[in-house]
CSV table of N, CA and C in Angstrom, one decimal:
chain,number,residue,atom,x,y,z
A,25,MET,N,-56.1,-61.7,18.9
A,25,MET,CA,-56.2,-63.2,18.3
A,25,MET,C,-57.4,-63.8,18.9
A,26,HIS,N,-57.8,-64.8,18.2
A,26,HIS,CA,-58.9,-65.5,18.4
A,26,HIS,C,-58.9,-66.6,19.5
A,27,GLU,N,-59.9,-66.6,20.4
A,27,GLU,CA,-60.1,-67.5,21.7
A,27,GLU,C,-60.4,-68.7,21.1
A,28,PRO,N,-59.9,-69.9,21.5
A,28,PRO,CA,-60.3,-71.2,21.4
A,28,PRO,C,-61.7,-71.5,21.9
A,29,ILE,N,-62.3,-72.5,21.1
A,29,ILE,CA,-63.6,-72.8,21.4
A,29,ILE,C,-63.5,-74.0,22.3
A,30,THR,N,-64.2,-74.2,23.3
A,30,THR,CA,-64.2,-75.5,24.0
A,30,THR,C,-65.6,-76.3,23.6
A,31,CYS,N,-65.5,-77.5,22.7
A,31,CYS,CA,-66.5,-78.3,22.4
A,31,CYS,C,-67.0,-79.0,23.8
A,32,THR,N,-68.1,-79.7,23.3
A,32,THR,CA,-68.9,-80.4,24.1
A,32,THR,C,-68.2,-81.6,24.6
A,33,ASN,N,-67.4,-82.1,24.2
A,33,ASN,CA,-66.7,-83.0,24.5
A,33,ASN,C,-65.3,-82.9,25.4
A,34,GLY,N,-65.1,-81.4,25.5
A,34,GLY,CA,-64.1,-81.0,26.4
A,34,GLY,C,-62.7,-80.6,25.7
A,35,SER,N,-62.7,-80.9,24.2
A,35,SER,CA,-61.6,-80.7,23.4
A,35,SER,C,-61.8,-79.3,22.9
A,36,ARG,N,-60.3,-78.6,22.6
A,36,ARG,CA,-60.5,-77.3,22.6
A,36,ARG,C,-60.2,-77.2,20.8
A,37,GLU,N,-60.6,-76.3,20.0
A,37,GLU,CA,-60.5,-75.9,18.7
A,37,GLU,C,-60.5,-74.5,18.3
A,38,HIS,N,-59.6,-74.4,17.5
A,38,HIS,CA,-59.4,-73.0,17.2
A,38,HIS,C,-60.7,-72.7,16.0
A,39,PRO,N,-61.1,-71.4,16.1
A,39,PRO,CA,-62.4,-70.7,15.3
A,39,PRO,C,-62.1,-70.8,13.9
A,40,LEU,N,-60.8,-70.7,13.5
A,40,LEU,CA,-60.7,-70.6,12.0
A,40,LEU,C,-60.6,-72.0,11.6
A,41,LYS,N,-60.2,-73.2,12.3
A,41,LYS,CA,-60.2,-74.5,11.7
A,41,LYS,C,-61.7,-74.9,11.4
A,42,ARG,N,-62.7,-74.3,12.0
A,42,ARG,CA,-64.1,-74.5,12.1
A,42,ARG,C,-64.7,-74.4,10.6
A,43,GLN,N,-64.0,-73.2,10.1
A,43,GLN,CA,-64.6,-73.0,8.7
A,43,GLN,C,-64.4,-73.8,7.6
A,44,LYS,N,-65.4,-74.0,6.8
A,44,LYS,CA,-65.3,-75.0,5.5
A,44,LYS,C,-64.3,-74.3,4.7
A,45,SER,N,-63.8,-75.3,4.1
A,45,SER,CA,-62.8,-74.7,2.7
A,45,SER,C,-63.5,-74.9,1.6
A,46,THR,N,-63.0,-74.0,0.8
A,46,THR,CA,-63.8,-73.9,-0.4
A,46,THR,C,-63.0,-74.7,-1.5
A,47,GLU,N,-63.5,-75.4,-2.6
A,47,GLU,CA,-63.1,-76.1,-3.2
A,47,GLU,C,-62.7,-75.5,-4.8
A,48,ILE,N,-61.7,-75.3,-5.3
A,48,ILE,CA,-61.5,-74.4,-6.2
A,48,ILE,C,-61.2,-75.5,-7.7
A,49,ARG,N,-62.5,-75.3,-8.6
A,49,ARG,CA,-62.4,-76.2,-9.9
A,49,ARG,C,-61.9,-75.4,-11.1
A,50,THR,N,-61.2,-76.2,-11.7
A,50,THR,CA,-60.9,-75.1,-13.0
A,50,THR,C,-61.3,-76.4,-14.3
A,51,HIS,N,-61.6,-75.5,-15.3
A,51,HIS,CA,-62.1,-76.3,-16.5
A,51,HIS,C,-61.4,-75.8,-17.5
A,52,THR,N,-60.5,-76.4,-18.4
A,52,THR,CA,-59.9,-75.8,-19.7
A,52,THR,C,-60.7,-76.1,-20.8
A,53,ILE,N,-61.1,-75.0,-21.6
A,53,ILE,CA,-61.7,-75.3,-22.8
A,53,ILE,C,-61.0,-75.3,-23.9
A,54,ARG,N,-61.0,-76.6,-24.6
A,54,ARG,CA,-60.3,-76.9,-25.8
A,54,ARG,C,-60.4,-75.9,-26.8
A,55,SER,N,-59.6,-75.9,-27.8
A,55,SER,CA,-60.1,-75.3,-29.2
A,55,SER,C,-61.1,-76.2,-30.0
A,56,PRO,N,-62.1,-75.6,-30.2
A,56,PRO,CA,-63.4,-76.2,-31.0
A,56,PRO,C,-63.0,-76.6,-32.0
A,57,PRO,N,-63.7,-77.9,-32.6
A,57,PRO,CA,-63.5,-78.4,-33.9
A,57,PRO,C,-63.9,-77.6,-35.0
A,58,PHE,N,-65.0,-76.7,-34.9
A,58,PHE,CA,-65.4,-75.9,-35.7
A,58,PHE,C,-65.5,-74.5,-35.7
A,59,ALA,N,-65.5,-73.5,-36.7
A,59,ALA,CA,-65.7,-72.3,-36.6
A,59,ALA,C,-66.8,-71.5,-37.3
A,60,TYR,N,-67.2,-70.2,-37.2
A,60,TYR,CA,-68.4,-70.0,-37.5
A,60,TYR,C,-68.1,-68.4,-38.2
A,61,ALA,N,-69.1,-68.3,-39.6
A,61,ALA,CA,-69.0,-67.0,-40.1
A,61,ALA,C,-70.1,-66.8,-40.5
A,62,HIS,N,-70.7,-65.4,-40.2
A,62,HIS,CA,-71.8,-64.8,-40.6
A,62,HIS,C,-71.7,-63.9,-41.9
A,63,LEU,N,-72.4,-64.2,-42.9
A,63,LEU,CA,-72.0,-63.8,-44.6
A,63,LEU,C,-73.1,-62.8,-45.0
A,64,GLU,N,-72.9,-61.8,-45.7
A,64,GLU,CA,-74.1,-61.2,-46.2
A,64,GLU,C,-73.8,-61.1,-47.7
A,65,LEU,N,-75.0,-61.3,-48.5
A,65,LEU,CA,-74.8,-61.0,-50.0
A,65,LEU,C,-75.4,-59.8,-50.5
A,66,SER,N,-74.5,-59.2,-51.1
A,66,SER,CA,-74.6,-57.9,-51.5
A,66,SER,C,-74.5,-57.5,-53.0
A,67,SER,N,-75.0,-56.7,-53.3
A,67,SER,CA,-75.2,-56.3,-54.8
A,67,SER,C,-74.3,-55.1,-55.1
A,68,SER,N,-74.0,-55.1,-56.1
A,68,SER,CA,-73.0,-54.1,-56.7
A,68,SER,C,-73.8,-52.9,-56.9
A,69,SER,N,-75.2,-53.0,-57.6
A,69,SER,CA,-76.1,-51.8,-57.7
A,69,SER,C,-76.7,-51.2,-56.5
A,70,PRO,N,-76.5,-50.1,-56.3
A,70,PRO,CA,-77.2,-49.8,-55.2
A,70,PRO,C,-78.6,-49.5,-55.2
A,71,SER,N,-79.3,-49.2,-56.5
A,71,SER,CA,-80.8,-49.1,-56.7
A,71,SER,C,-81.4,-50.4,-56.9
A,72,ALA,N,-80.4,-51.3,-56.9
A,72,ALA,CA,-81.2,-53.1,-56.9
A,72,ALA,C,-81.7,-53.1,-55.7
A,73,ALA,N,-82.7,-54.2,-55.5
A,73,ALA,CA,-83.3,-54.6,-54.4
A,73,ALA,C,-82.2,-55.4,-53.6
A,74,GLU,N,-82.7,-55.6,-52.4
A,74,GLU,CA,-81.7,-56.6,-51.5
A,74,GLU,C,-81.6,-57.9,-52.2
A,75,PRO,N,-80.7,-58.5,-52.6
A,75,PRO,CA,-80.5,-59.7,-53.3
A,75,PRO,C,-81.0,-61.0,-52.4
A,76,ALA,N,-81.7,-62.1,-52.5
A,76,ALA,CA,-82.2,-63.0,-51.9
A,76,ALA,C,-81.3,-64.1,-52.0
A,77,MET,N,-81.0,-65.2,-50.7
A,77,MET,CA,-80.5,-66.1,-51.1
A,77,MET,C,-81.0,-67.5,-50.2
A,78,ASP,N,-80.8,-68.5,-50.8
A,78,ASP,CA,-81.2,-69.9,-50.2
A,78,ASP,C,-80.1,-70.7,-49.7
A,79,ALA,N,-80.2,-71.7,-49.1
A,79,ALA,CA,-79.0,-72.4,-48.6
A,79,ALA,C,-78.3,-73.0,-49.9
A,80,LEU,N,-78.9,-73.6,-50.7
A,80,LEU,CA,-78.2,-74.0,-52.0
A,80,LEU,C,-77.4,-73.0,-52.8
A,81,GLN,N,-77.7,-71.7,-52.6
A,81,GLN,CA,-76.9,-70.6,-53.3
A,81,GLN,C,-75.9,-70.1,-52.2
A,82,ALA,N,-76.2,-70.1,-51.2
A,82,ALA,CA,-75.2,-69.9,-50.1
A,82,ALA,C,-74.0,-71.1,-50.2
A,83,ARG,N,-74.3,-72.2,-50.2
A,83,ARG,CA,-73.4,-73.4,-50.5
A,83,ARG,C,-72.5,-73.3,-51.6
A,84,SER,N,-73.4,-72.9,-52.8
A,84,SER,CA,-72.7,-72.7,-54.0
A,84,SER,C,-71.6,-71.4,-54.2
A,85,TYR,N,-72.1,-70.4,-53.6
A,85,TYR,CA,-71.1,-69.2,-53.4
A,85,TYR,C,-70.0,-69.5,-52.8
A,86,CYS,N,-70.2,-70.2,-51.6
A,86,CYS,CA,-68.9,-70.5,-51.0
A,86,CYS,C,-68.0,-71.7,-51.4
A,87,ALA,N,-68.5,-72.4,-51.9
A,87,ALA,CA,-67.7,-73.6,-52.8
A,87,ALA,C,-67.0,-72.8,-53.9
A,88,SER,N,-67.8,-72.0,-54.8
A,88,SER,CA,-67.0,-71.2,-55.8
A,88,SER,C,-65.9,-70.4,-55.3
A,89,ALA,N,-66.0,-69.6,-54.4
A,89,ALA,CA,-65.2,-68.6,-53.5
A,89,ALA,C,-63.9,-69.8,-53.3
A,90,LEU,N,-64.2,-71.0,-52.6
A,90,LEU,CA,-63.1,-71.5,-52.2
A,90,LEU,C,-62.0,-72.3,-53.2
A,91,THR,N,-63.0,-72.6,-54.3
A,91,THR,CA,-62.4,-73.5,-55.4
A,91,THR,C,-61.7,-72.3,-56.3
A,92,ARG,N,-62.0,-71.2,-56.5
A,92,ARG,CA,-61.2,-70.1,-57.1
A,92,ARG,C,-60.0,-69.7,-56.4
A,93,PHE,N,-59.9,-69.7,-55.0
A,93,PHE,CA,-58.7,-69.1,-54.3
A,93,PHE,C,-57.8,-70.4,-54.1
A,94,LEU,N,-58.2,-71.8,-53.6
A,94,LEU,CA,-57.4,-72.5,-53.4
A,94,LEU,C,-57.5,-73.8,-54.3
A,95,GLY,N,-58.1,-73.8,-55.3
A,95,GLY,CA,-58.1,-74.9,-56.2
A,95,GLY,C,-58.7,-76.1,-55.4
A,96,ASP,N,-58.2,-77.2,-56.0
A,96,ASP,CA,-59.0,-78.6,-55.3
A,96,ASP,C,-58.9,-78.5,-54.0
A,97,THR,N,-58.0,-78.2,-53.4
A,97,THR,CA,-57.8,-78.0,-51.9
A,97,THR,C,-59.0,-77.0,-51.3
A,98,GLY,N,-59.4,-76.2,-52.0
A,98,GLY,CA,-60.7,-75.6,-51.6
A,98,GLY,C,-61.9,-76.2,-51.8
A,99,SER,N,-61.8,-77.1,-52.6
A,99,SER,CA,-63.2,-77.5,-52.9
A,99,SER,C,-63.3,-78.9,-51.9
A,100,ALA,N,-62.3,-79.0,-51.2
A,100,ALA,CA,-62.3,-80.1,-50.4
A,100,ALA,C,-62.6,-79.7,-48.8
A,101,VAL,N,-63.0,-78.4,-48.6
A,101,VAL,CA,-63.4,-77.7,-47.4
A,101,VAL,C,-64.8,-78.1,-47.1
A,102,SER,N,-65.1,-78.4,-45.9
A,102,SER,CA,-66.4,-78.6,-45.7
A,102,SER,C,-67.1,-77.4,-45.2
A,103,VAL,N,-68.3,-77.1,-45.7
A,103,VAL,CA,-69.1,-75.9,-45.5
A,103,VAL,C,-70.6,-76.1,-45.4
A,104,ASP,N,-70.8,-76.1,-44.0
A,104,ASP,CA,-72.3,-76.4,-43.4
A,104,ASP,C,-73.1,-75.3,-43.6
A,105,VAL,N,-74.1,-74.9,-44.0
A,105,VAL,CA,-75.1,-73.9,-43.9
A,105,VAL,C,-75.8,-74.1,-42.9
A,106,LEU,N,-76.0,-73.1,-41.8
A,106,LEU,CA,-76.8,-73.5,-40.7
A,106,LEU,C,-78.2,-72.6,-40.8
A,107,ARG,N,-78.1,-71.6,-41.4
A,107,ARG,CA,-79.2,-70.8,-41.3
A,107,ARG,C,-79.1,-69.6,-42.5
A,108,VAL,N,-80.2,-69.4,-43.3
A,108,VAL,CA,-80.5,-68.4,-44.3
A,108,VAL,C,-81.5,-67.5,-43.9
A,109,ARG,N,-81.3,-66.1,-43.9
A,109,ARG,CA,-82.3,-65.4,-43.3
A,109,ARG,C,-82.2,-64.1,-44.8
A,110,ALA,N,-83.1,-64.1,-45.7
A,110,ALA,CA,-82.9,-62.9,-46.6
A,110,ALA,C,-81.7,-63.0,-47.2
A,111,ASN,N,-80.7,-62.1,-47.0
A,111,ASN,CA,-79.6,-62.0,-47.9
A,111,ASN,C,-78.3,-62.3,-46.7
A,112,ARG,N,-78.7,-62.9,-45.6
A,112,ARG,CA,-77.5,-63.1,-44.8
A,112,ARG,C,-77.7,-64.7,-44.6
A,113,CYS,N,-76.5,-65.3,-43.9
A,113,CYS,CA,-76.3,-66.8,-43.8
A,113,CYS,C,-75.3,-66.9,-42.7
A,114,TRP,N,-75.4,-68.0,-42.1
A,114,TRP,CA,-74.5,-68.4,-41.2
A,114,TRP,C,-73.8,-69.9,-41.4
A,115,VAL,N,-72.7,-69.8,-41.5
A,115,VAL,CA,-72.1,-71.3,-42.0
A,115,VAL,C,-71.1,-71.5,-40.8
A,116,ARG,N,-71.0,-73.0,-41.0
A,116,ARG,CA,-69.8,-73.6,-40.2
A,116,ARG,C,-68.7,-74.3,-40.9
A,117,VAL,N,-67.5,-74.0,-40.5
A,117,VAL,CA,-66.5,-74.6,-41.4
A,117,VAL,C,-65.6,-75.4,-40.3
A,118,PRO,N,-64.8,-76.3,-40.6
A,118,PRO,CA,-63.5,-76.7,-39.8
A,118,PRO,C,-62.7,-75.5,-39.2
A,119,ALA,N,-62.4,-75.7,-38.2
A,119,ALA,CA,-61.6,-74.5,-37.4
A,119,ALA,C,-60.3,-74.2,-38.1
A,120,PRO,N,-59.6,-75.4,-38.5
A,120,PRO,CA,-58.3,-74.8,-39.0
A,120,PRO,C,-58.6,-74.4,-40.6
A,121,ASP,N,-59.6,-74.4,-40.9
A,121,ASP,CA,-59.9,-73.9,-42.4
A,121,ASP,C,-60.5,-72.6,-42.2
A,122,LEU,N,-60.8,-71.9,-41.2
A,122,LEU,CA,-61.2,-70.5,-41.0
A,122,LEU,C,-60.6,-69.5,-41.6
A,123,ALA,N,-59.4,-69.4,-41.5
A,123,ALA,CA,-58.5,-68.5,-42.0
A,123,ALA,C,-58.5,-68.5,-43.6
A,124,ALA,N,-58.4,-69.8,-44.3
A,124,ALA,CA,-58.5,-69.8,-45.7
A,124,ALA,C,-60.1,-69.8,-46.2
A,125,PHE,N,-60.9,-69.8,-45.4
A,125,PHE,CA,-62.6,-69.7,-45.8
A,125,PHE,C,-62.6,-68.2,-45.7
A,126,SER,N,-62.1,-67.2,-44.8
A,126,SER,CA,-62.3,-65.9,-44.8
A,126,SER,C,-61.4,-65.3,-46.3
A,127,ALA,N,-60.4,-65.7,-46.1
A,127,ALA,CA,-59.4,-65.3,-47.5
A,127,ALA,C,-60.2,-65.4,-48.5
A,128,ALA,N,-60.7,-66.7,-48.7
A,128,ALA,CA,-61.3,-67.1,-50.2
A,128,ALA,C,-62.7,-66.2,-50.3
A,129,ILE,N,-63.4,-66.0,-49.3
A,129,ILE,CA,-64.8,-65.3,-49.6
A,129,ILE,C,-64.4,-63.6,-49.7
A,130,THR,N,-63.4,-63.3,-48.8
A,130,THR,CA,-63.1,-61.7,-49.2
A,130,THR,C,-62.4,-61.6,-50.6
A,131,ALA,N,-61.7,-62.6,-51.1
A,131,ALA,CA,-60.8,-62.5,-52.5
A,131,ALA,C,-62.1,-62.7,-53.7
A,132,TRP,N,-63.0,-63.4,-53.2
A,132,TRP,CA,-64.0,-63.8,-54.5
A,132,TRP,C,-64.8,-62.6,-55.0
A,133,PRO,N,-64.5,-62.6,-56.5
A,133,PRO,CA,-65.0,-61.4,-57.1
A,133,PRO,C,-66.6,-61.4,-57.3
A,134,GLY,N,-67.2,-62.5,-57.0
A,134,GLY,CA,-68.7,-62.7,-56.9
A,134,GLY,C,-69.2,-63.0,-58.3
A,135,THR,N,-70.4,-63.2,-58.6
A,135,THR,CA,-70.8,-63.6,-59.6
A,135,THR,C,-72.1,-62.8,-60.1
A,136,THR,N,-72.4,-63.0,-61.4
A,136,THR,CA,-73.7,-62.4,-61.7
A,136,THR,C,-74.7,-62.9,-62.1
A,137,ASP,N,-75.9,-62.5,-61.3
A,137,ASP,CA,-77.3,-63.2,-60.9
A,137,ASP,C,-78.4,-62.1,-61.7
A,138,GLY,N,-79.2,-62.4,-62.6
A,138,GLY,CA,-80.1,-61.7,-63.3
A,138,GLY,C,-79.4,-60.3,-63.7
A,139,GLY,N,-78.2,-60.1,-64.3
A,139,GLY,CA,-77.6,-59.0,-64.7
A,139,GLY,C,-77.1,-58.1,-63.7
A,140,GLU,N,-77.2,-58.5,-62.4
A,140,GLU,CA,-76.4,-57.7,-61.1
A,140,GLU,C,-75.4,-58.6,-60.7
A,141,ARG,N,-74.4,-57.6,-60.5
A,141,ARG,CA,-73.0,-58.5,-59.6
A,141,ARG,C,-73.6,-58.7,-58.1
A,142,VAL,N,-73.3,-59.8,-57.7
A,142,VAL,CA,-73.6,-59.9,-56.3
A,142,VAL,C,-72.1,-60.7,-55.7
A,143,ALA,N,-71.9,-60.3,-54.5
A,143,ALA,CA,-70.8,-61.1,-53.7
A,143,ALA,C,-71.1,-61.2,-52.5
A,144,LEU,N,-70.4,-62.1,-51.8
A,144,LEU,CA,-70.2,-62.4,-50.5
A,144,LEU,C,-69.5,-61.3,-49.6
A,145,LYS,N,-69.9,-60.9,-48.4
A,145,LYS,CA,-69.2,-60.1,-47.7
A,145,LYS,C,-69.3,-60.9,-46.2
A,146,ILE,N,-68.2,-60.8,-45.5
A,146,ILE,CA,-68.0,-61.6,-44.1
A,146,ILE,C,-68.4,-60.4,-43.0
A,147,LEU,N,-69.6,-60.7,-42.3
A,147,LEU,CA,-69.7,-59.7,-41.1
A,147,LEU,C,-69.2,-60.0,-40.0
A,148,GLN,N,-68.9,-61.5,-39.7
A,148,GLN,CA,-68.3,-61.8,-38.3
A,148,GLN,C,-68.1,-63.3,-38.7
A,149,CYS,N,-66.7,-63.7,-38.0
A,149,CYS,CA,-66.3,-64.8,-38.1
A,149,CYS,C,-65.3,-65.3,-36.6
A,150,SER,N,-65.8,-66.3,-35.8
A,150,SER,CA,-65.2,-66.9,-34.7
A,150,SER,C,-65.4,-68.4,-34.5
A,151,ASP,N,-64.4,-68.7,-33.5
A,151,ASP,CA,-64.7,-70.2,-33.1
A,151,ASP,C,-65.8,-70.3,-32.2
A,152,TRP,N,-66.2,-69.3,-31.7
A,152,TRP,CA,-67.5,-69.5,-30.7
A,152,TRP,C,-68.5,-68.9,-31.2
A,153,LEU,N,-69.6,-69.6,-31.6
A,153,LEU,CA,-70.9,-69.0,-32.1
A,153,LEU,C,-71.6,-68.5,-31.1
A,154,GLY,N,-71.8,-68.8,-30.0
A,154,GLY,CA,-72.5,-68.0,-29.0
A,154,GLY,C,-71.9,-66.4,-28.7
A,155,CYS,N,-70.5,-66.3,-28.9
A,155,CYS,CA,-69.8,-65.0,-28.7
A,155,CYS,C,-70.4,-63.9,-30.0
A,156,MET,N,-70.7,-64.6,-31.1
A,156,MET,CA,-71.0,-63.8,-32.3
A,156,MET,C,-72.4,-63.5,-32.2
A,157,VAL,N,-73.3,-64.4,-31.8
A,157,VAL,CA,-74.9,-64.0,-31.8
A,157,VAL,C,-75.3,-63.3,-30.5
A,158,GLY,N,-74.7,-63.6,-29.4
A,158,GLY,CA,-75.2,-63.1,-28.2
A,158,GLY,C,-76.5,-63.5,-27.7
A,159,ARG,N,-77.3,-63.1,-26.7
A,159,ARG,CA,-78.1,-63.5,-26.2
A,159,ARG,C,-79.5,-63.3,-27.1
A,160,ASP,N,-79.1,-62.0,-27.6
A,160,ASP,CA,-80.6,-61.4,-28.4
A,160,ASP,C,-80.6,-62.3,-29.8
A,161,GLY,N,-79.6,-62.9,-30.4
A,161,GLY,CA,-79.6,-63.3,-31.7
A,161,GLY,C,-79.5,-64.8,-31.5
A,162,GLN,N,-79.9,-65.4,-30.4
A,162,GLN,CA,-79.8,-66.8,-30.4
A,162,GLN,C,-81.0,-67.6,-31.4
A,163,GLY,N,-82.3,-66.8,-31.6
A,163,GLY,CA,-83.2,-67.2,-32.3
A,163,GLY,C,-82.8,-67.0,-33.9
A,164,ASP,N,-81.8,-66.4,-34.2
A,164,ASP,CA,-81.5,-66.2,-35.6
A,164,ASP,C,-80.8,-67.3,-36.1
A,165,VAL,N,-80.0,-67.9,-35.4
A,165,VAL,CA,-79.3,-69.2,-35.9
A,165,VAL,C,-79.9,-70.6,-35.7
A,166,GLY,N,-80.7,-70.6,-34.6
A,166,GLY,CA,-81.5,-71.8,-34.5
A,166,GLY,C,-82.5,-72.2,-35.5
A,167,ALA,N,-82.7,-73.6,-35.8
A,167,ALA,CA,-83.8,-73.9,-37.0
A,167,ALA,C,-85.0,-73.5,-36.5
């Protein structure tokens, strides 16, 4: 057992009482308002060059897929194009609409662009953008 310590003022104190207590803090992360998807534009022709895409095309393809899959409800889903690089893009959608968005993109048959059939493919989707890109990919999403 621990011996009591005699303080300079003559009082006796137990050594375990002298240790500072640690304060535990918790923080609950609520559901984020937005979800993110990483999309790739692919061509049906294996001999064709990799199709290029810009932000306007990405938005148009997503809107087409949502409208075809969900009708007027799909056209009301907000899609923000965050970044486009070559044939890939990052988009942000409201979190409650992520399931409908991914279903619409998956079911979308694509479109014909210059005689080639092109379609969007989902590479990743998540509520947390940081989990998708990781430390190495942060520069790919930022402007």
